[in-house]
């Protein structure tokens, strides 16, 4: 809380550092989610609004935006098209594909841990699970299993009364 962040650029950098730590080092998702919970309301002024009001951006909003972008990443589609069209079947292609899959796969537990820290809602978790189930490919099914393994107890308790 005493971290001096005064610009949107500094806040964005801070969010990016925590995110990269969470997805870049196995086993750090839970710790990084706890850091995010503490930092979630850290905000900075970004501009004057209409009528002279102030506009702010906060840590939580930036973080969720990054997680969502990473979750919805279409990098796989580009790689698949290149492969299907015979454009790139090199070792570099395989490395790119593996790198994207690994990065995306470690984003999943981080998303789950953010939910466990009440930074994401049950509704968002259900949307993530549905998107992964509807994709119905092996990779997406592995991801949904990983996500459910993190959130199942809390998600079940939170949504049981709605059924």
mmCIF file of C-alpha atoms in Angstrom:
data_model
loop_
_atom_site.group_PDB
_atom_site.id
_atom_site.type_symbol
_atom_site.label_atom_id
_atom_site.label_comp_id
_atom_site.label_asym_id
_atom_site.label_seq_id
_atom_site.Cartn_x
_atom_site.Cartn_y
_atom_site.Cartn_z
ATOM 1 C CA UNK A 1 0.000 0.000 0.000
ATOM 2 C CA UNK A 2 2.889 2.363 0.577
ATOM 3 C CA UNK A 3 4.232 1.781 -2.934
ATOM 4 C CA UNK A 4 4.536 5.168 -4.645
ATOM 5 C CA UNK A 5 2.824 4.870 -8.032
ATOM 6 C CA UNK A 6 1.817 8.176 -9.562
ATOM 7 C CA UNK A 7 1.305 7.546 -13.288
ATOM 8 C CA UNK A 8 -0.656 5.192 -15.494
ATOM 9 C CA UNK A 9 2.608 4.006 -17.006
ATOM 10 C CA UNK A 10 4.006 3.066 -13.581
ATOM 11 C CA UNK A 11 0.774 1.296 -12.645
ATOM 12 C CA UNK A 12 0.715 -0.590 -15.941
ATOM 13 C CA UNK A 13 4.319 -1.651 -15.433
ATOM 14 C CA UNK A 14 3.545 -2.854 -11.911
ATOM 15 C CA UNK A 15 0.560 -4.873 -13.174
ATOM 16 C CA UNK A 16 2.633 -6.349 -16.003
ATOM 17 C CA UNK A 17 5.442 -7.346 -13.589
ATOM 18 C CA UNK A 18 3.060 -9.161 -11.250
ATOM 19 C CA UNK A 19 1.280 -10.825 -14.179
ATOM 20 C CA UNK A 20 4.556 -11.953 -15.757
ATOM 21 C CA UNK A 21 5.700 -13.391 -12.423
ATOM 22 C CA UNK A 22 2.394 -15.267 -12.060
ATOM 23 C CA UNK A 23 2.484 -16.816 -15.527
ATOM 24 C CA UNK A 24 6.251 -16.987 -15.920
ATOM 25 C CA UNK A 25 7.127 -19.003 -12.859
ATOM 26 C CA UNK A 26 5.279 -22.210 -12.022
ATOM 27 C CA UNK A 27 3.731 -22.213 -8.582
ATOM 28 C CA UNK A 28 3.585 -18.425 -8.218
ATOM 29 C CA UNK A 29 -0.066 -17.904 -9.216
ATOM 30 C CA UNK A 30 -1.382 -18.044 -5.647
ATOM 31 C CA UNK A 31 1.258 -15.674 -4.251
ATOM 32 C CA UNK A 32 0.787 -13.221 -7.097
ATOM 33 C CA UNK A 33 -3.004 -13.301 -6.668
ATOM 34 C CA UNK A 34 -2.534 -12.336 -3.006
ATOM 35 C CA UNK A 35 -0.321 -9.430 -4.052
ATOM 36 C CA UNK A 36 -2.979 -8.396 -6.560
ATOM 37 C CA UNK A 37 -5.656 -8.450 -3.882
ATOM 38 C CA UNK A 38 -3.612 -6.005 -1.811
ATOM 39 C CA UNK A 39 -2.912 -3.787 -4.810
ATOM 40 C CA UNK A 40 -6.335 -3.982 -6.494
ATOM 41 C CA UNK A 41 -7.601 -0.548 -5.477
ATOM 42 C CA UNK A 42 -4.349 1.281 -6.186
ATOM 43 C CA UNK A 43 -5.364 3.948 -8.687
ATOM 44 C CA UNK A 44 -3.879 6.841 -10.596
ATOM 45 C CA UNK A 45 -5.413 9.813 -12.341
ATOM 46 C CA UNK A 46 -5.265 9.506 -16.115
ATOM 47 C CA UNK A 47 -7.105 12.547 -17.442
ATOM 48 C CA UNK A 48 -9.634 15.224 -16.869
ATOM 49 C CA UNK A 49 -13.104 14.047 -17.731
ATOM 50 C CA UNK A 50 -15.981 15.896 -19.315
ATOM 51 C CA UNK A 51 -16.864 18.926 -17.225
ATOM 52 C CA UNK A 52 -13.486 18.937 -15.511
ATOM 53 C CA UNK A 53 -14.019 15.676 -13.580
ATOM 54 C CA UNK A 54 -11.091 13.373 -12.977
ATOM 55 C CA UNK A 55 -10.710 9.918 -14.558
ATOM 56 C CA UNK A 56 -8.831 7.154 -12.839
ATOM 57 C CA UNK A 57 -7.538 3.718 -13.704
ATOM 58 C CA UNK A 58 -6.901 1.107 -11.047
ATOM 59 C CA UNK A 59 -4.687 -1.930 -10.691
ATOM 60 C CA UNK A 60 -7.608 -4.371 -10.788
ATOM 61 C CA UNK A 61 -8.999 -3.060 -14.064
ATOM 62 C CA UNK A 62 -5.609 -3.213 -15.781
ATOM 63 C CA UNK A 63 -4.915 -6.694 -14.432
ATOM 64 C CA UNK A 64 -8.265 -8.104 -15.518
ATOM 65 C CA UNK A 65 -7.777 -6.587 -18.953
ATOM 66 C CA UNK A 66 -4.398 -8.335 -19.330
ATOM 67 C CA UNK A 67 -5.763 -11.672 -18.081
ATOM 68 C CA UNK A 68 -8.745 -11.464 -20.411
ATOM 69 C CA UNK A 69 -6.567 -10.608 -23.394
ATOM 70 C CA UNK A 70 -4.265 -13.523 -22.625
ATOM 71 C CA UNK A 71 -7.225 -15.891 -22.096
ATOM 72 C CA UNK A 72 -8.891 -14.876 -25.360
ATOM 73 C CA UNK A 73 -5.636 -14.764 -27.305
ATOM 74 C CA UNK A 74 -6.014 -15.772 -30.918
ATOM 75 C CA UNK A 75 -2.337 -16.515 -31.444
ATOM 76 C CA UNK A 76 -3.164 -20.199 -31.825
ATOM 77 C CA UNK A 77 -5.473 -19.512 -34.765
ATOM 78 C CA UNK A 78 -2.698 -17.690 -36.608
ATOM 79 C CA UNK A 79 -0.293 -20.548 -35.964
ATOM 80 C CA UNK A 80 -2.882 -23.142 -37.038
ATOM 81 C CA UNK A 81 -3.560 -21.287 -40.295
ATOM 82 C CA UNK A 82 0.144 -21.096 -41.053
ATOM 83 C CA UNK A 83 0.487 -24.824 -40.414
ATOM 84 C CA UNK A 84 -2.628 -25.811 -42.408
ATOM 85 C CA UNK A 85 -1.504 -23.731 -45.375
ATOM 86 C CA UNK A 86 1.975 -25.239 -45.243
ATOM 87 C CA UNK A 87 3.486 -21.811 -44.668
ATOM 88 C CA UNK A 88 5.536 -22.735 -41.645
ATOM 89 C CA UNK A 89 6.178 -26.275 -40.494
ATOM 90 C CA UNK A 90 9.619 -25.591 -39.084
ATOM 91 C CA UNK A 91 11.051 -26.221 -35.660
ATOM 92 C CA UNK A 92 10.449 -22.509 -34.995
ATOM 93 C CA UNK A 93 6.717 -23.064 -35.583
ATOM 94 C CA UNK A 94 6.694 -25.912 -33.069
ATOM 95 C CA UNK A 95 8.551 -23.799 -30.524
ATOM 96 C CA UNK A 96 6.119 -20.890 -30.997
ATOM 97 C CA UNK A 97 3.142 -23.192 -30.591
ATOM 98 C CA UNK A 98 4.560 -24.805 -27.455
ATOM 99 C CA UNK A 99 5.430 -21.410 -25.974
ATOM 100 C CA UNK A 100 1.879 -20.081 -26.562
ATOM 101 C CA UNK A 101 0.311 -23.192 -25.067
ATOM 102 C CA UNK A 102 2.540 -23.140 -21.993
ATOM 103 C CA UNK A 103 1.939 -19.451 -21.358
ATOM 104 C CA UNK A 104 -1.795 -19.798 -21.791
ATOM 105 C CA UNK A 105 -1.876 -22.889 -19.581
ATOM 106 C CA UNK A 106 -0.172 -21.082 -16.686
ATOM 107 C CA UNK A 107 -2.564 -18.138 -17.034
ATOM 108 C CA UNK A 108 -5.445 -20.493 -16.130
ATOM 109 C CA UNK A 109 -4.407 -21.161 -12.499
ATOM 110 C CA UNK A 110 -3.717 -17.446 -12.049
ATOM 111 C CA UNK A 111 -7.262 -16.661 -13.184
ATOM 112 C CA UNK A 112 -8.501 -19.269 -10.721
ATOM 113 C CA UNK A 113 -6.448 -17.787 -7.897
ATOM 114 C CA UNK A 114 -7.778 -14.298 -8.672
ATOM 115 C CA UNK A 115 -11.268 -15.737 -8.271
ATOM 116 C CA UNK A 116 -10.244 -17.339 -4.977
ATOM 117 C CA UNK A 117 -9.134 -13.868 -3.798
ATOM 118 C CA UNK A 118 -12.565 -12.422 -4.795
ATOM 119 C CA UNK A 119 -11.119 -10.373 -7.629
ATOM 120 C CA UNK A 120 -13.190 -12.213 -10.241
ATOM 121 C CA UNK A 121 -16.823 -13.259 -9.995
ATOM 122 C CA UNK A 122 -18.477 -16.673 -10.250
ATOM 123 C CA UNK A 123 -20.112 -15.429 -13.451
ATOM 124 C CA UNK A 124 -16.699 -14.814 -15.007
ATOM 125 C CA UNK A 125 -15.546 -18.281 -13.926
ATOM 126 C CA UNK A 126 -18.600 -19.864 -15.534
ATOM 127 C CA UNK A 127 -17.921 -17.961 -18.764
ATOM 128 C CA UNK A 128 -14.288 -19.132 -18.776
ATOM 129 C CA UNK A 129 -15.325 -22.732 -18.140
ATOM 130 C CA UNK A 130 -17.984 -22.614 -20.862
ATOM 131 C CA UNK A 131 -15.604 -21.109 -23.401
ATOM 132 C CA UNK A 132 -13.047 -23.818 -22.696
ATOM 133 C CA UNK A 133 -15.646 -26.613 -22.820
ATOM 134 C CA UNK A 134 -17.156 -25.346 -26.068
ATOM 135 C CA UNK A 135 -13.738 -25.262 -27.720
ATOM 136 C CA UNK A 136 -13.715 -29.049 -27.147
ATOM 137 C CA UNK A 137 -10.098 -29.577 -28.136
ATOM 138 C CA UNK A 138 -7.599 -31.471 -26.006
ATOM 139 C CA UNK A 139 -5.731 -28.361 -24.900
ATOM 140 C CA UNK A 140 -8.917 -26.522 -23.818
ATOM 141 C CA UNK A 141 -10.105 -29.560 -21.888
ATOM 142 C CA UNK A 142 -6.777 -29.680 -20.024
ATOM 143 C CA UNK A 143 -7.194 -25.998 -19.226
ATOM 144 C CA UNK A 144 -10.743 -26.420 -17.926
ATOM 145 C CA UNK A 145 -9.592 -29.289 -15.704
ATOM 146 C CA UNK A 146 -6.802 -27.109 -14.336
ATOM 147 C CA UNK A 147 -9.197 -24.204 -13.710
ATOM 148 C CA UNK A 148 -11.783 -26.391 -11.998
ATOM 149 C CA UNK A 149 -9.102 -27.955 -9.802
ATOM 150 C CA UNK A 150 -8.350 -24.467 -8.439
ATOM 151 C CA UNK A 151 -11.879 -23.071 -8.036
ATOM 152 C CA UNK A 152 -14.228 -26.049 -7.621
ATOM 153 C CA UNK A 153 -14.995 -25.806 -3.890
ATOM 154 C CA UNK A 154 -15.610 -22.075 -3.800
ATOM 155 C CA UNK A 155 -17.474 -22.006 -7.112
ATOM 156 C CA UNK A 156 -19.675 -24.888 -6.013
ATOM 157 C CA UNK A 157 -20.513 -23.201 -2.702
ATOM 158 C CA UNK A 158 -21.136 -19.851 -4.355
ATOM 159 C CA UNK A 159 -23.455 -21.178 -7.057
ATOM 160 C CA UNK A 160 -25.141 -24.123 -5.355
ATOM 161 C CA UNK A 161 -28.093 -22.042 -4.157
ATOM 162 C CA UNK A 162 -28.794 -20.832 -7.718
ATOM 163 C CA UNK A 163 -29.488 -24.310 -9.097
#
